[in-house]
């Protein structure tokens, strides 16, 4: 009784504001796939501070500006605390989450009965990927209604990674460890900002600094002297879109100088002679002229990568290079160059990325052969596109919505994405979303897409849900050079309760709730998409769920980790995370293994021949569109979410068009002026900003900003939608449908007045 009285007195004092209650506990930031271990401060039930956790053995106190802004993101005054339903007059009114699920389930059943399961599509954006239960339950729901129309951000970003792995095959010994390599090559990526590919995302700046101090040589190919390029031993600064040309030239040099690993190729690889013939026309003189880079620098980069040191390194490409077309071929040549030099872990060496919360596996010093990567599964009604190992072609989804007839998509469910900001061809996207019979999005605020939705489901935010690092393990199946390079795991309980009086739901529970109302049984597969759709080191976990299941997130995590290498109970004991003592080394090749990697894939080499046949000089001399627009990552935003928050945008909620100072002067412009950026498809207003890190013939912009097409006059308040400059049906990859979103030919001129469009 005395304890109860004391507790009551403390509660009363807190209510009077006399004694704020503050707790600090470990958390996991899920803004990106790095899953940084952080310390979260909660004061009187409100998240007030997020900082790096110095006791976390993997991150050791590191976090980025985006992670540190989580309190502002959680406490955003524009945050939705209740789901919203569109009213007949276009306004929105609050609706209970249970009532919303009732209505949405009934509408979906009516559409499926009238038009079939294919009439319902789902789009998973990048903000859904760090929540494995949400993405996987959404995928399970689509399989439950038997609709093949499951789309992700992958096919409008870097789908070539999975296409290339299918054509090349996997090395079952795994990646070389960046922290032990003597050389590394990065193509069109800036991991010091993106924290994604190549340099491990666990404090990438410190990791790169340590690598350089011990003697590692970094080679960067990028039209911009990015933060990463500025630290490179060699920075090749080519014309945009010539990454394939440069890699083919390097391969030609390495073969000609016999710097390749002959023994590794003899035992494990097919296609060497085919590759050698295909790259023979990419001579140093030709590559130097076409890419506009110094010939000697090209030769030195090839020699440095192939011969420097005794430890090995790898090649990774990023979004910038993949956006410039030929992404499949680019990623394939990255793999070919890695394999040509034997840059994979060998028998007896430590496994770089052993599973921890995923099941254990045996890494082996042998290939997994190539497999079917495209041309199977669901056939889209436009452009001859099909399903692929990278997923369904998202750039064609707007057409599938707009094209009338049998198979037309009439309902779209969005998780963790904002198509109106992220998809190419914003005007077409607008027409498509406007024409839907049902648009449902799960979002924390009234984003551009939410402003068009019939229902906006308000979800819990990351610190209001339990978290684990399985998502950062899964990402390694996406491509080489990703994932945590250690047997690391962390689990944290919910850090803070949802705001008082709110009606929020976890995203995965929303889809399970729909399944219950639609009387579906769901098969929850603990992996989907990417190269792992055809390849995994161990079998995925499959859970059968009846829609009546009353399951908590904690219980679902238990089931997802039922066969993990390290039991979840053991992981829970280490609240700051732990690098576990896993003695995993690469095993010897199986005696009966006949599998081989392929560096001579006919489809890829035919595309390379097409690149060689291009009239690059004519394209370069286009006087109408003399500049080339490339993408660029922003230090403060994860795919531009949170741009309205002062803690992140620092008074600049728009995305400038960056231009070299000499070009600014040459065009009679000045930094800060308003300009119109025009492609052969559309035009957008923007603010000009000088940037000496760019080539003089290149401009750069951050993607996924902007308002509605009719809101151009307010672009300084919300930025510019670069996707509006991009058509989806003119210049696109025939396998994935990925349109040209980088190396875009543009013209830039002063803009004095903005007319409504």
Coordinates of C-alpha atoms in Angstrom, one line a residue, residues 62-639:
X62 CA 27.4 6.8 -34.7
X63 CA 24.2 8.2 -36.0
X64 CA 23.4 10.6 -38.9
X65 CA 21.5 13.8 -39.0
X66 CA 18.4 12.0 -40.2
X67 CA 18.4 9.7 -37.2
X68 CA 19.0 12.5 -34.8
X69 CA 15.9 14.2 -36.2
X70 CA 13.6 11.3 -35.2
X71 CA 12.0 13.4 -32.4
X72 CA 11.0 16.1 -34.8
X73 CA 9.7 13.4 -37.2
X74 CA 7.7 11.7 -34.5
X75 CA 6.4 14.9 -33.1
X76 CA 5.6 16.6 -36.4
X77 CA 2.5 18.7 -35.9
X78 CA 1.3 17.6 -39.4
X79 CA 1.5 13.9 -38.3
X80 CA -1.8 12.0 -38.7
X81 CA -3.0 10.6 -35.4
X82 CA -6.1 9.1 -36.9
X83 CA -6.9 7.5 -40.3
X84 CA -8.6 9.7 -42.8
X85 CA -11.5 9.0 -45.3
X86 CA -12.1 11.2 -48.4
X87 CA -15.5 12.8 -48.4
X88 CA -17.7 13.5 -51.4
X89 CA -16.6 17.1 -51.5
X90 CA -12.9 16.2 -51.6
X91 CA -12.2 17.0 -47.9
X92 CA -11.1 14.4 -45.3
X93 CA -12.6 13.3 -42.1
X94 CA -11.2 11.0 -39.4
X95 CA -12.3 7.4 -39.4
X96 CA -11.5 4.6 -36.9
X97 CA -8.9 2.1 -38.2
X98 CA -11.3 -0.8 -37.6
X99 CA -14.1 0.9 -39.5
X100 CA -11.6 1.7 -42.3
X101 CA -10.6 -1.9 -42.6
X102 CA -14.2 -3.0 -42.8
X103 CA -15.0 -0.6 -45.6
X104 CA -11.7 -1.2 -47.6
X105 CA -12.1 -5.0 -47.3
X106 CA -15.7 -4.8 -48.6
X107 CA -14.6 -2.6 -51.6
X108 CA -11.7 -4.9 -52.4
X109 CA -14.1 -7.9 -52.4
X110 CA -16.5 -6.1 -54.7
X111 CA -13.7 -5.2 -57.2
X112 CA -12.2 -8.7 -57.2
X113 CA -15.7 -10.2 -57.7
X114 CA -16.3 -7.9 -60.7
X115 CA -12.9 -7.6 -62.3
X116 CA -10.7 -10.4 -60.8
X117 CA -7.7 -10.4 -58.5
X118 CA -5.4 -8.6 -61.0
X119 CA -7.5 -5.5 -60.6
X120 CA -5.8 -4.9 -57.2
X121 CA -2.2 -3.8 -57.1
X122 CA 0.2 -3.0 -54.3
X123 CA 3.2 -0.6 -54.3
X124 CA 5.9 -0.9 -51.6
X125 CA 8.1 2.2 -51.3
X126 CA 11.6 2.4 -49.7
X127 CA 10.2 3.6 -46.4
X128 CA 8.4 0.2 -46.0
X129 CA 11.6 -1.9 -46.4
X130 CA 13.1 -1.3 -42.9
X131 CA 9.9 -2.8 -41.4
X132 CA 10.2 -6.5 -42.5
X133 CA 6.9 -7.5 -41.0
X134 CA 5.0 -4.8 -42.9
X135 CA 6.5 -5.5 -46.3
X136 CA 6.3 -9.2 -46.0
X137 CA 2.7 -9.2 -44.7
X138 CA 1.7 -6.9 -47.6
X139 CA 3.2 -9.4 -50.0
X140 CA 1.4 -12.2 -48.2
X141 CA -1.9 -10.4 -48.6
X142 CA -1.4 -10.0 -52.3
X143 CA -0.6 -13.7 -52.6
X144 CA -3.7 -14.4 -50.5
X145 CA -6.0 -12.6 -52.9
X146 CA -4.0 -14.3 -55.8
X147 CA -3.0 -11.0 -57.4
X148 CA 0.4 -10.9 -59.2
X149 CA 0.4 -7.1 -59.2
X150 CA 3.0 -6.5 -56.4
X151 CA 5.3 -3.6 -57.3
X152 CA 8.2 -2.1 -55.3
X153 CA 10.6 0.9 -55.6
X154 CA 13.3 -1.5 -56.7
X155 CA 12.4 -1.4 -60.4
X156 CA 12.5 2.4 -60.6
X157 CA 15.9 2.5 -58.8
X158 CA 18.5 -0.3 -59.4
X159 CA 16.8 -3.4 -60.7
X160 CA 19.9 -4.2 -62.8
X161 CA 21.5 -5.6 -59.6
X162 CA 19.2 -8.7 -59.5
X163 CA 19.1 -9.0 -63.3
X164 CA 22.9 -9.1 -63.4
X165 CA 23.1 -11.7 -60.7
X166 CA 20.7 -13.9 -62.5
X167 CA 22.8 -13.7 -65.7
X168 CA 26.1 -14.0 -63.9
X169 CA 25.4 -16.4 -61.0
X170 CA 26.3 -16.1 -57.3
X171 CA 29.5 -16.9 -55.6
X172 CA 28.5 -19.0 -52.5
X173 CA 31.6 -17.9 -50.6
X174 CA 30.2 -14.4 -50.4
X175 CA 31.7 -10.9 -50.5
X176 CA 35.1 -9.6 -49.7
X177 CA 35.2 -7.5 -46.5
X178 CA 35.6 -3.8 -47.2
X179 CA 37.5 -3.5 -43.9
X180 CA 40.2 -5.9 -45.2
X181 CA 40.4 -4.9 -48.9
X182 CA 43.4 -3.2 -50.5
X183 CA 41.4 -1.6 -53.4
X184 CA 37.7 -0.8 -54.0
X185 CA 35.8 0.7 -56.9
X186 CA 32.6 2.7 -56.7
X187 CA 30.6 3.7 -59.7
X188 CA 27.9 6.5 -59.5
X189 CA 27.4 6.1 -55.8
X190 CA 28.1 8.3 -52.8
X191 CA 27.8 6.0 -49.7
X192 CA 29.1 8.6 -47.3
X193 CA 25.7 10.2 -47.8
X194 CA 23.5 7.3 -49.0
X195 CA 24.9 4.8 -46.6
X196 CA 23.9 2.1 -48.9
X197 CA 26.3 0.2 -51.2
X198 CA 30.1 -0.4 -51.1
X199 CA 31.3 1.2 -47.9
X200 CA 29.5 -0.4 -45.0
X201 CA 26.7 1.8 -43.7
X202 CA 27.8 1.5 -40.1
X203 CA 29.6 4.9 -39.8
X204 CA 30.8 4.9 -43.4
X205 CA 33.0 8.0 -43.0
X206 CA 34.9 6.5 -40.2
X207 CA 35.2 3.2 -42.0
X208 CA 36.5 4.8 -45.1
X209 CA 39.0 6.9 -43.1
X210 CA 40.3 3.8 -41.4
X211 CA 40.6 2.0 -44.7
X212 CA 42.6 4.8 -46.3
X213 CA 44.9 5.1 -43.3
X214 CA 45.8 1.4 -43.5
X215 CA 46.5 1.9 -47.2
X216 CA 43.4 1.0 -49.2
X217 CA 43.1 2.7 -52.6
X218 CA 39.6 3.9 -53.5
X219 CA 38.6 4.4 -57.1
X220 CA 35.5 6.5 -57.8
X221 CA 33.7 7.0 -61.1
X222 CA 31.3 9.9 -60.9
X223 CA 30.5 13.1 -62.9
X224 CA 30.5 14.9 -59.6
X225 CA 33.3 15.2 -57.0
X226 CA 31.0 13.9 -54.3
X227 CA 32.0 13.5 -50.6
X228 CA 33.1 10.0 -51.4
X229 CA 35.0 10.9 -54.6
X230 CA 36.9 13.7 -52.7
X231 CA 38.6 10.9 -50.6
X232 CA 39.4 8.7 -53.5
X233 CA 42.9 7.8 -54.7
X234 CA 41.6 8.2 -58.2
X235 CA 38.5 10.0 -59.2
X236 CA 37.4 9.6 -62.9
X237 CA 35.0 12.4 -63.6
X238 CA 33.4 11.3 -67.0
X239 CA 30.5 12.5 -69.0
X240 CA 27.3 11.0 -67.6
X241 CA 26.1 7.7 -69.0
X242 CA 29.6 6.4 -69.9
X243 CA 30.1 4.0 -66.9
X244 CA 29.6 1.0 -69.1
X245 CA 32.2 2.3 -71.6
X246 CA 34.7 2.8 -68.8
X247 CA 34.2 -0.6 -67.2
X248 CA 34.4 -2.3 -70.6
X249 CA 37.7 -0.4 -71.2
X250 CA 39.1 -1.4 -67.8
X251 CA 38.2 -5.1 -68.5
X252 CA 39.9 -4.8 -71.9
X253 CA 43.1 -3.4 -70.3
X254 CA 43.2 -6.0 -67.5
X255 CA 42.8 -8.9 -70.0
X256 CA 45.4 -7.4 -72.3
X257 CA 47.9 -7.0 -69.5
X258 CA 47.0 -10.5 -68.1
X259 CA 46.1 -9.1 -64.7
X260 CA 43.1 -11.4 -64.5
X261 CA 43.0 -14.4 -62.1
X262 CA 43.5 -17.3 -64.6
X263 CA 43.3 -20.1 -62.1
X264 CA 40.0 -18.8 -60.6
X265 CA 38.6 -18.4 -64.1
X266 CA 39.6 -21.9 -65.2
X267 CA 38.0 -23.5 -62.2
X268 CA 34.8 -21.5 -61.8
X269 CA 33.9 -19.3 -64.8
X270 CA 32.6 -19.6 -68.4
X271 CA 32.5 -17.0 -71.1
X272 CA 36.0 -15.5 -70.8
X273 CA 36.7 -15.5 -74.5
X274 CA 33.3 -14.1 -75.4
X275 CA 33.9 -11.2 -72.9
X276 CA 37.4 -10.6 -74.2
X277 CA 36.1 -10.3 -77.8
X278 CA 33.2 -8.0 -76.7
X279 CA 35.4 -5.5 -74.9
X280 CA 38.3 -5.5 -77.4
X281 CA 36.8 -2.5 -79.3
X282 CA 36.8 -0.5 -76.0
X283 CA 40.4 0.6 -76.4
X284 CA 42.0 3.2 -74.0
X285 CA 42.0 5.8 -76.7
X286 CA 38.3 5.2 -77.6
X287 CA 37.2 5.2 -73.9
X288 CA 39.2 8.3 -73.0
X289 CA 37.6 10.2 -75.9
X290 CA 34.1 9.0 -75.5
X291 CA 34.0 9.4 -71.7
X292 CA 36.1 12.5 -71.7
X293 CA 38.6 11.3 -69.1
X294 CA 42.4 11.3 -69.2
X295 CA 43.8 8.1 -70.9
X296 CA 46.6 7.8 -68.3
X297 CA 44.1 8.0 -65.5
X298 CA 42.0 5.2 -67.0
X299 CA 45.1 3.0 -67.3
X300 CA 46.2 3.7 -63.8
X301 CA 42.8 3.0 -62.4
X302 CA 42.7 -0.4 -64.1
X303 CA 46.2 -1.3 -62.9
X304 CA 45.5 -0.1 -59.4
X305 CA 42.3 -2.1 -59.0
X306 CA 43.7 -5.3 -60.6
X307 CA 47.2 -5.4 -59.1
X308 CA 47.5 -3.3 -55.9
X309 CA 48.1 -5.1 -52.6
X310 CA 47.7 -8.7 -51.5
X311 CA 44.1 -8.4 -50.3
X312 CA 41.2 -8.1 -52.7
X313 CA 38.5 -5.5 -53.3
X314 CA 35.2 -5.3 -55.3
X315 CA 33.2 -3.1 -57.6
X316 CA 29.8 -1.6 -56.7
X317 CA 27.5 0.7 -58.7
X318 CA 24.8 3.0 -57.3
X319 CA 21.6 4.8 -58.2
X320 CA 23.3 7.5 -60.2
X321 CA 24.9 5.1 -62.6
X322 CA 21.8 2.9 -62.9
X323 CA 19.6 5.8 -63.7
X324 CA 21.6 6.6 -66.9
X325 CA 20.3 3.5 -68.8
X326 CA 22.1 0.2 -69.4
X327 CA 21.8 -0.5 -65.7
X328 CA 21.5 -4.3 -66.2
X329 CA 24.7 -4.2 -68.3
X330 CA 26.5 -1.9 -65.9
X331 CA 25.8 -4.2 -63.0
X332 CA 26.8 -7.2 -65.0
X333 CA 30.1 -5.7 -65.9
X334 CA 30.7 -4.9 -62.2
X335 CA 30.3 -8.5 -61.5
X336 CA 32.4 -9.5 -64.5
X337 CA 35.2 -7.3 -63.3
X338 CA 35.0 -8.6 -59.8
X339 CA 35.0 -12.2 -61.0
X340 CA 37.7 -11.6 -63.6
X341 CA 40.1 -10.6 -60.8
X342 CA 38.9 -13.4 -58.5
X343 CA 37.6 -10.9 -55.9
X344 CA 35.5 -13.3 -53.8
X345 CA 36.0 -14.9 -50.4
X346 CA 37.9 -18.2 -50.7
X347 CA 37.9 -21.5 -48.8
X348 CA 39.2 -21.0 -45.2
X349 CA 38.5 -17.3 -45.1
X350 CA 36.0 -15.7 -42.8
X351 CA 32.4 -15.3 -44.0
X352 CA 31.9 -11.6 -44.3
X353 CA 28.1 -11.6 -43.7
X354 CA 27.0 -14.6 -41.7
X355 CA 23.3 -14.7 -40.8
X356 CA 22.4 -14.0 -37.2
X357 CA 18.6 -13.5 -37.0
X358 CA 18.3 -15.4 -40.3
X359 CA 19.0 -19.2 -40.4
X360 CA 22.6 -20.4 -40.4
X361 CA 24.0 -21.5 -43.7
X362 CA 27.3 -23.0 -45.0
X363 CA 29.2 -20.7 -47.3
X364 CA 31.2 -22.6 -50.0
X365 CA 34.0 -21.6 -52.3
X366 CA 32.0 -22.4 -55.4
X367 CA 29.5 -20.9 -57.8
X368 CA 25.7 -21.0 -57.9
X369 CA 25.0 -21.1 -61.6
X370 CA 23.0 -18.4 -63.5
X371 CA 19.2 -18.8 -63.6
X372 CA 16.2 -17.3 -65.3
X373 CA 16.0 -13.6 -64.5
X374 CA 13.3 -12.2 -66.7
X375 CA 10.6 -13.1 -69.3
X376 CA 8.5 -15.2 -67.0
X377 CA 5.4 -14.9 -64.8
X378 CA 2.9 -12.2 -65.2
X379 CA 2.8 -10.5 -68.6
X380 CA 2.0 -6.8 -68.5
X381 CA -0.3 -5.3 -71.1
X382 CA 2.2 -2.6 -72.1
X383 CA 5.6 -2.6 -73.7
X384 CA 6.0 -6.4 -73.6
X385 CA 7.2 -6.3 -70.0
X386 CA 7.0 -9.3 -67.6
X387 CA 7.8 -10.2 -64.0
X388 CA 11.5 -10.4 -63.2
X389 CA 13.8 -11.3 -60.3
X390 CA 13.9 -7.6 -59.6
X391 CA 10.1 -7.6 -59.3
X392 CA 7.2 -6.2 -61.5
X393 CA 8.1 -3.1 -63.6
X394 CA 6.8 -0.2 -61.5
X395 CA 7.3 2.3 -64.3
X396 CA 4.5 0.6 -66.2
X397 CA 2.0 0.6 -63.3
X398 CA 0.5 3.9 -64.2
X399 CA -0.2 2.6 -67.7
X400 CA -1.7 -0.6 -66.3
X401 CA -4.1 1.7 -64.3
X402 CA -5.0 3.9 -67.3
X403 CA -5.3 1.2 -70.0
X404 CA -8.9 0.1 -70.1
X405 CA -10.0 -3.4 -70.7
X406 CA -9.5 -6.9 -69.2
X407 CA -6.9 -6.8 -66.5
X408 CA -7.1 -3.1 -65.8
X409 CA -5.8 -2.1 -62.3
X410 CA -8.6 -0.4 -60.4
X411 CA -7.3 -0.4 -56.8
X412 CA -3.9 0.5 -55.5
X413 CA -2.6 -0.1 -51.9
X414 CA 0.6 1.8 -51.0
X415 CA 3.0 1.0 -48.1
X416 CA 5.9 3.3 -47.3
X417 CA 5.8 5.1 -50.6
X418 CA 4.6 8.3 -52.3
X419 CA 4.1 7.6 -56.0
X420 CA 3.2 11.2 -56.8
X421 CA 6.7 12.3 -55.6
X422 CA 8.7 9.2 -56.5
X423 CA 7.4 7.7 -59.8
X424 CA 8.6 9.0 -63.1
X425 CA 6.3 11.0 -65.3
X426 CA 4.4 12.8 -62.6
X427 CA 1.6 14.0 -64.9
X428 CA 0.8 10.5 -66.0
X429 CA 1.0 9.3 -62.4
X430 CA -1.5 12.0 -61.4
X431 CA -3.9 10.9 -64.2
X432 CA -3.6 7.3 -63.1
X433 CA -4.1 7.8 -59.4
X434 CA -7.0 10.1 -60.1
X435 CA -8.8 7.4 -62.2
X436 CA -8.6 4.6 -59.6
X437 CA -11.8 3.2 -58.1
X438 CA -9.9 2.7 -54.8
X439 CA -6.6 4.3 -53.6
X440 CA -5.4 3.4 -50.1
X441 CA -2.1 4.6 -48.7
X442 CA -0.5 4.1 -45.3
X443 CA 1.2 7.3 -44.4
X444 CA 2.1 9.4 -41.4
X445 CA 1.0 12.7 -43.0
X446 CA -1.0 14.0 -45.9
X447 CA 1.6 13.5 -48.6
X448 CA 1.0 14.2 -52.3
X449 CA -0.3 10.7 -52.7
X450 CA -2.4 10.8 -49.5
X451 CA -4.1 14.0 -50.8
X452 CA -5.5 11.8 -53.7
X453 CA -6.4 8.7 -51.6
X454 CA -9.8 7.4 -50.7
X455 CA -8.4 6.2 -47.4
X456 CA -5.2 7.3 -45.6
X457 CA -4.3 4.8 -42.9
X458 CA -2.4 6.3 -40.0
X459 CA 0.4 3.9 -38.9
X460 CA 2.6 3.8 -35.8
X461 CA 6.0 5.2 -36.2
X462 CA 9.3 3.4 -35.7
X463 CA 10.0 4.1 -32.0
X464 CA 6.4 3.1 -31.2
X465 CA 7.0 -0.5 -32.5
X466 CA 9.5 -3.2 -31.4
X467 CA 12.5 -3.5 -33.7
X468 CA 15.1 -6.0 -34.8
X469 CA 18.0 -6.0 -37.3
X470 CA 16.7 -8.8 -39.5
X471 CA 16.0 -6.3 -42.2
X472 CA 19.6 -5.3 -42.4
X473 CA 20.5 -8.9 -42.9
X474 CA 17.9 -9.5 -45.7
X475 CA 19.4 -6.6 -47.7
X476 CA 22.5 -8.6 -48.5
X477 CA 20.4 -10.8 -50.9
X478 CA 19.7 -7.6 -52.9
X479 CA 23.2 -7.2 -54.2
X480 CA 26.9 -7.6 -53.3
X481 CA 28.3 -4.8 -51.1
X482 CA 25.3 -4.5 -48.8
X483 CA 24.4 -5.6 -45.3
X484 CA 26.2 -5.7 -42.0
X485 CA 29.7 -7.3 -42.3
X486 CA 29.5 -9.1 -39.0
X487 CA 27.4 -11.6 -37.0
X488 CA 25.6 -8.6 -35.4
X489 CA 22.0 -8.5 -34.1
X490 CA 19.9 -6.3 -31.9
X491 CA 16.3 -6.4 -30.6
X492 CA 14.6 -3.5 -28.8
X493 CA 11.1 -3.2 -27.4
X494 CA 8.8 -0.3 -28.0
X495 CA 10.5 2.9 -26.9
X496 CA 7.5 5.2 -26.7
X497 CA 3.7 4.7 -26.7
X498 CA 1.6 6.2 -29.5
X499 CA 0.4 9.8 -28.7
X500 CA -2.5 9.8 -26.2
X501 CA -5.9 9.8 -27.9
X502 CA -4.5 8.5 -31.2
X503 CA -5.9 5.6 -33.2
X504 CA -2.9 4.1 -35.0
X505 CA -2.2 0.7 -36.3
X506 CA 1.0 -1.1 -37.3
X507 CA 1.1 -1.6 -41.1
X508 CA 1.4 -5.4 -41.0
X509 CA -1.6 -5.6 -38.7
X510 CA -3.6 -3.6 -41.2
X511 CA -3.1 -6.3 -43.9
X512 CA -3.8 -9.1 -41.4
X513 CA -7.0 -7.2 -40.5
X514 CA -8.0 -7.1 -44.2
X515 CA -7.3 -10.8 -44.5
X516 CA -9.5 -11.5 -41.5
X517 CA -12.4 -9.6 -43.0
X518 CA -11.9 -11.2 -46.4
X519 CA -11.5 -14.7 -44.8
X520 CA -8.1 -15.3 -46.4
X521 CA -5.4 -17.6 -45.2
X522 CA -1.9 -16.0 -45.6
X523 CA 1.4 -17.7 -46.2
X524 CA 4.0 -15.4 -44.7
X525 CA 7.3 -16.1 -46.5
X526 CA 10.3 -14.5 -44.7
X527 CA 11.7 -13.3 -48.0
X528 CA 10.5 -11.9 -51.2
X529 CA 11.8 -10.3 -54.4
X530 CA 15.4 -9.4 -55.4
X531 CA 17.9 -12.0 -56.3
X532 CA 16.7 -14.1 -53.4
X533 CA 13.4 -14.7 -55.3
X534 CA 15.5 -17.4 -57.1
X535 CA 18.4 -17.7 -54.8
X536 CA 19.0 -17.9 -51.0
X537 CA 21.7 -19.5 -48.9
X538 CA 19.0 -21.1 -46.7
X539 CA 15.3 -21.9 -47.1
X540 CA 13.0 -18.9 -46.3
X541 CA 10.7 -19.2 -43.2
X542 CA 7.1 -19.9 -44.1
X543 CA 4.3 -19.2 -41.6
X544 CA 0.7 -20.0 -42.3
X545 CA -1.7 -17.4 -40.7
X546 CA -5.4 -17.5 -40.5
X547 CA -7.0 -14.1 -40.7
X548 CA -8.5 -14.7 -37.2
X549 CA -5.0 -14.8 -35.7
X550 CA -4.6 -12.4 -32.8
X551 CA -0.9 -11.8 -32.9
X552 CA 1.4 -9.1 -31.5
X553 CA 4.5 -7.8 -33.3
X554 CA 6.6 -9.3 -30.6
X555 CA 5.0 -12.7 -31.2
X556 CA 5.4 -12.4 -35.0
X557 CA 9.1 -11.6 -34.5
X558 CA 9.4 -14.7 -32.4
X559 CA 8.0 -16.8 -35.3
X560 CA 10.1 -15.0 -37.9
X561 CA 13.2 -15.8 -35.9
X562 CA 12.3 -19.4 -34.9
X563 CA 15.2 -20.9 -36.9
X564 CA 17.7 -18.0 -36.5
X565 CA 21.4 -18.8 -36.0
X566 CA 21.3 -16.9 -32.7
X567 CA 18.1 -17.5 -30.7
X568 CA 16.0 -14.4 -30.2
X569 CA 16.1 -15.0 -26.4
X570 CA 19.9 -14.6 -26.6
X571 CA 19.7 -11.5 -28.8
X572 CA 17.3 -9.9 -26.3
X573 CA 19.8 -10.2 -23.5
X574 CA 22.0 -7.6 -25.2
X575 CA 20.0 -4.4 -25.2
X576 CA 22.8 -2.4 -26.9
X577 CA 23.2 -5.1 -29.6
X578 CA 26.0 -7.6 -29.9
X579 CA 28.6 -9.0 -32.4
X580 CA 28.2 -12.7 -31.7
X581 CA 31.1 -15.1 -31.7
X582 CA 30.2 -17.0 -34.9
X583 CA 33.0 -19.1 -36.3
X584 CA 31.9 -19.1 -39.9
X585 CA 34.5 -19.7 -42.6
X586 CA 34.1 -20.5 -46.2
X587 CA 34.1 -24.3 -46.8
X588 CA 35.9 -26.1 -49.6
X589 CA 34.2 -26.6 -52.9
X590 CA 32.0 -29.7 -53.1
X591 CA 33.8 -32.5 -54.9
X592 CA 30.9 -33.0 -57.3
X593 CA 30.3 -29.3 -58.0
X594 CA 30.1 -28.5 -61.8
X595 CA 28.4 -25.1 -61.5
X596 CA 30.2 -22.1 -63.1
X597 CA 29.7 -18.3 -63.2
X598 CA 29.1 -16.8 -66.6
X599 CA 30.9 -13.6 -67.8
X600 CA 29.9 -14.1 -71.4
X601 CA 26.1 -13.9 -71.2
X602 CA 24.9 -13.4 -74.8
X603 CA 22.1 -10.9 -74.0
X604 CA 24.4 -8.7 -72.0
X605 CA 27.2 -8.8 -74.5
X606 CA 24.8 -8.0 -77.4
X607 CA 23.7 -4.9 -75.4
X608 CA 27.4 -4.0 -75.0
X609 CA 27.9 -4.2 -78.8
X610 CA 24.9 -1.8 -79.1
X611 CA 26.6 0.6 -76.8
X612 CA 29.8 0.5 -78.9
X613 CA 27.8 1.2 -82.1
X614 CA 26.2 4.3 -80.7
X615 CA 27.0 7.6 -82.3
X616 CA 28.1 9.2 -79.1
X617 CA 29.5 12.4 -80.8
X618 CA 26.1 13.2 -82.3
X619 CA 24.3 12.8 -79.0
X620 CA 26.9 15.0 -77.3
X621 CA 26.6 17.8 -79.8
X622 CA 22.8 18.4 -79.3
X623 CA 22.6 22.2 -79.2
X624 CA 19.0 22.2 -78.1
X625 CA 19.7 20.3 -74.9
X626 CA 23.3 21.0 -74.1
X627 CA 23.4 20.0 -70.4
X628 CA 23.0 16.6 -68.8
X629 CA 20.9 16.2 -65.6
X630 CA 22.1 13.6 -63.0
X631 CA 20.6 12.6 -59.7
X632 CA 22.1 13.5 -56.4
X633 CA 21.6 12.3 -52.8
X634 CA 20.8 14.7 -50.0
X635 CA 22.7 14.5 -46.7
X636 CA 19.6 15.4 -44.7
X637 CA 16.8 13.4 -46.3
X638 CA 16.1 9.7 -46.9
X639 CA 14.6 9.8 -50.4

